[in-house]
Short mmCIF file of C-alpha atoms in Angstrom, two decimals:
data_model
loop_
_atom_site.label_atom_id
_atom_site.label_comp_id
_atom_site.label_asym_id
_atom_site.label_seq_id
_atom_site.Cartn_x
_atom_site.Cartn_y
_atom_site.Cartn_z
CA GLN A 458 -19.64 6.63 8.32
CA VAL A 459 -17.91 4.82 5.47
CA GLN A 460 -15.65 1.95 6.41
CA LEU A 461 -13.45 -0.15 4.15
CA VAL A 462 -11.83 -3.21 5.69
CA GLU A 463 -9.25 -5.24 3.77
CA SER A 464 -8.35 -8.84 4.49
CA GLY A 465 -6.45 -11.70 2.91
CA GLY A 466 -2.90 -10.46 2.97
CA GLY A 467 0.01 -12.61 4.05
CA LEU A 468 3.28 -14.23 3.11
CA VAL A 469 3.54 -16.23 -0.10
CA GLN A 470 6.34 -17.61 -2.24
CA ALA A 471 7.05 -16.20 -5.66
CA GLY A 472 4.73 -17.74 -8.22
CA GLY A 473 1.99 -18.23 -5.66
CA SER A 474 -1.43 -16.66 -5.31
CA LEU A 475 -3.35 -14.58 -2.81
CA ARG A 476 -6.87 -13.20 -2.78
CA LEU A 477 -7.51 -9.89 -1.09
CA SER A 478 -10.97 -8.83 -0.08
CA CYS A 479 -12.39 -5.47 0.91
CA ALA A 480 -15.70 -5.13 2.76
CA ALA A 481 -17.43 -1.78 2.51
CA SER A 482 -20.13 -0.19 4.64
CA GLY A 483 -21.65 3.20 5.28
CA ARG A 484 -23.02 4.24 1.89
CA THR A 485 -24.53 2.67 -1.19
CA PHE A 486 -21.74 0.47 -2.49
CA SER A 487 -23.01 0.15 -6.04
CA ARG A 488 -22.83 3.92 -6.62
CA TYR A 489 -19.04 4.03 -6.47
CA ALA A 490 -16.07 2.64 -8.30
CA MET A 491 -13.62 0.62 -6.24
CA GLY A 492 -9.89 0.66 -6.61
CA TRP A 493 -6.85 -1.14 -5.26
CA PHE A 494 -3.57 0.66 -4.64
CA ARG A 495 -0.33 -0.46 -3.06
CA GLN A 496 2.66 1.04 -1.32
CA ALA A 497 6.00 -0.69 -1.19
CA PRO A 498 8.62 0.21 1.42
CA GLY A 499 10.31 3.48 0.53
CA LYS A 500 8.03 4.10 -2.43
CA GLU A 501 4.95 6.17 -3.11
CA ARG A 502 1.53 4.58 -3.18
CA GLU A 503 0.62 3.46 -6.69
CA PHE A 504 -2.45 2.40 -8.60
CA VAL A 505 -3.09 -1.33 -9.09
CA ALA A 506 -6.64 -1.83 -10.43
CA VAL A 507 -10.09 -0.27 -10.58
CA ILE A 508 -13.57 -1.59 -11.26
CA SER A 509 -16.60 0.42 -12.27
CA ARG A 510 -19.78 0.72 -10.22
CA GLY A 511 -21.54 -2.06 -12.06
CA GLY A 512 -18.45 -4.18 -12.52
CA ASP A 513 -18.56 -4.00 -16.32
CA SER A 514 -15.32 -2.05 -16.70
CA THR A 515 -11.91 -2.72 -15.23
CA TYR A 516 -8.47 -1.23 -15.66
CA TYR A 517 -5.09 -2.48 -14.49
CA ALA A 518 -1.62 -1.14 -14.03
CA ASP A 519 0.73 -2.55 -16.64
CA SER A 520 2.79 -4.20 -13.90
CA VAL A 521 -0.11 -6.47 -12.86
CA LYS A 522 -2.04 -6.89 -16.09
CA GLY A 523 -2.65 -10.55 -16.86
CA ARG A 524 -1.78 -11.62 -13.30
CA PHE A 525 -4.30 -9.76 -11.12
CA THR A 526 -8.09 -9.72 -11.42
CA ILE A 527 -10.43 -7.29 -9.70
CA ALA A 528 -14.05 -8.25 -9.11
CA ARG A 529 -16.93 -6.94 -7.05
CA ASP A 530 -20.13 -8.27 -5.54
CA ASN A 531 -22.64 -5.46 -5.11
CA ALA A 532 -25.01 -7.70 -3.18
CA LYS A 533 -22.32 -8.36 -0.57
CA ASN A 534 -20.62 -4.93 -0.72
CA THR A 535 -17.25 -6.49 -1.39
CA VAL A 536 -14.45 -6.09 -3.87
CA ASP A 537 -11.73 -8.70 -4.35
CA LEU A 538 -8.30 -8.69 -5.89
CA GLN A 539 -7.14 -12.10 -7.08
CA MET A 540 -3.36 -12.05 -7.40
CA ASN A 541 -1.64 -14.85 -9.31
CA SER A 542 1.96 -15.43 -10.36
CA LEU A 543 3.12 -13.18 -7.57
CA LYS A 544 6.57 -11.65 -7.74
CA PRO A 545 8.81 -10.25 -4.98
CA GLU A 546 8.21 -6.79 -6.43
CA ASP A 547 4.50 -7.17 -5.59
CA THR A 548 5.43 -6.92 -1.91
CA ALA A 549 3.55 -3.93 -0.48
CA VAL A 550 0.73 -2.80 1.71
CA TYR A 551 -2.43 -3.05 -0.38
CA TYR A 552 -5.28 -0.58 0.07
CA CYS A 553 -8.79 -0.59 -1.25
CA ALA A 554 -10.45 2.72 -1.97
CA GLN A 555 -13.87 3.98 -2.94
CA GLY A 556 -14.60 6.83 -5.30
CA THR A 557 -14.54 7.63 -9.00
CA TYR A 558 -13.42 5.28 -11.79
CA SER A 559 -9.86 6.54 -11.98
CA ARG A 560 -6.18 5.71 -11.61
CA THR A 561 -5.66 8.89 -9.59
CA GLN A 562 -5.59 8.67 -5.80
CA ASN A 563 -7.22 12.06 -5.36
CA ASP A 564 -10.36 10.74 -7.07
CA TYR A 565 -10.98 8.38 -4.15
CA ASP A 566 -12.49 9.77 -0.97
CA TYR A 567 -12.41 6.74 1.35
CA TRP A 568 -9.58 4.32 2.04
CA GLY A 569 -9.08 1.14 3.98
CA GLN A 570 -6.35 0.62 6.54
CA GLY A 571 -4.33 -1.64 4.28
CA THR A 572 -3.22 -5.26 4.32
CA GLN A 573 0.36 -6.47 4.00
CA VAL A 574 1.37 -8.73 1.13
CA THR A 575 4.87 -10.18 1.23
CA VAL A 576 6.23 -12.28 -1.63
CA SER A 577 9.40 -14.21 -0.91
CA SER A 578 11.86 -15.20 -3.60
#
């Protein structure tokens, strides 16, 4: 059974940083791309970042490009999202997901439970 468990969310002031982590188990981690998505109150869930199976390719939403960095450790079965220069509009529940290298939610077949990130102004 595949499990994805996010951690690292919290409350931070605008301009601050947070590092989210996602621990995966249940199938061979290095065979799958890993993505981060987020859902703000009253909005649909949206793509944030994705990293390829080997970690050599990444892609970011325009809204986070240059501020967020996705990285993975295939030896530890983890994927992180380093978030810098946070803005109030980054406030959302952040989800990690496992699947195909894609920006499309339907291309991911397993999801974590989410972790709350709140950025105060």
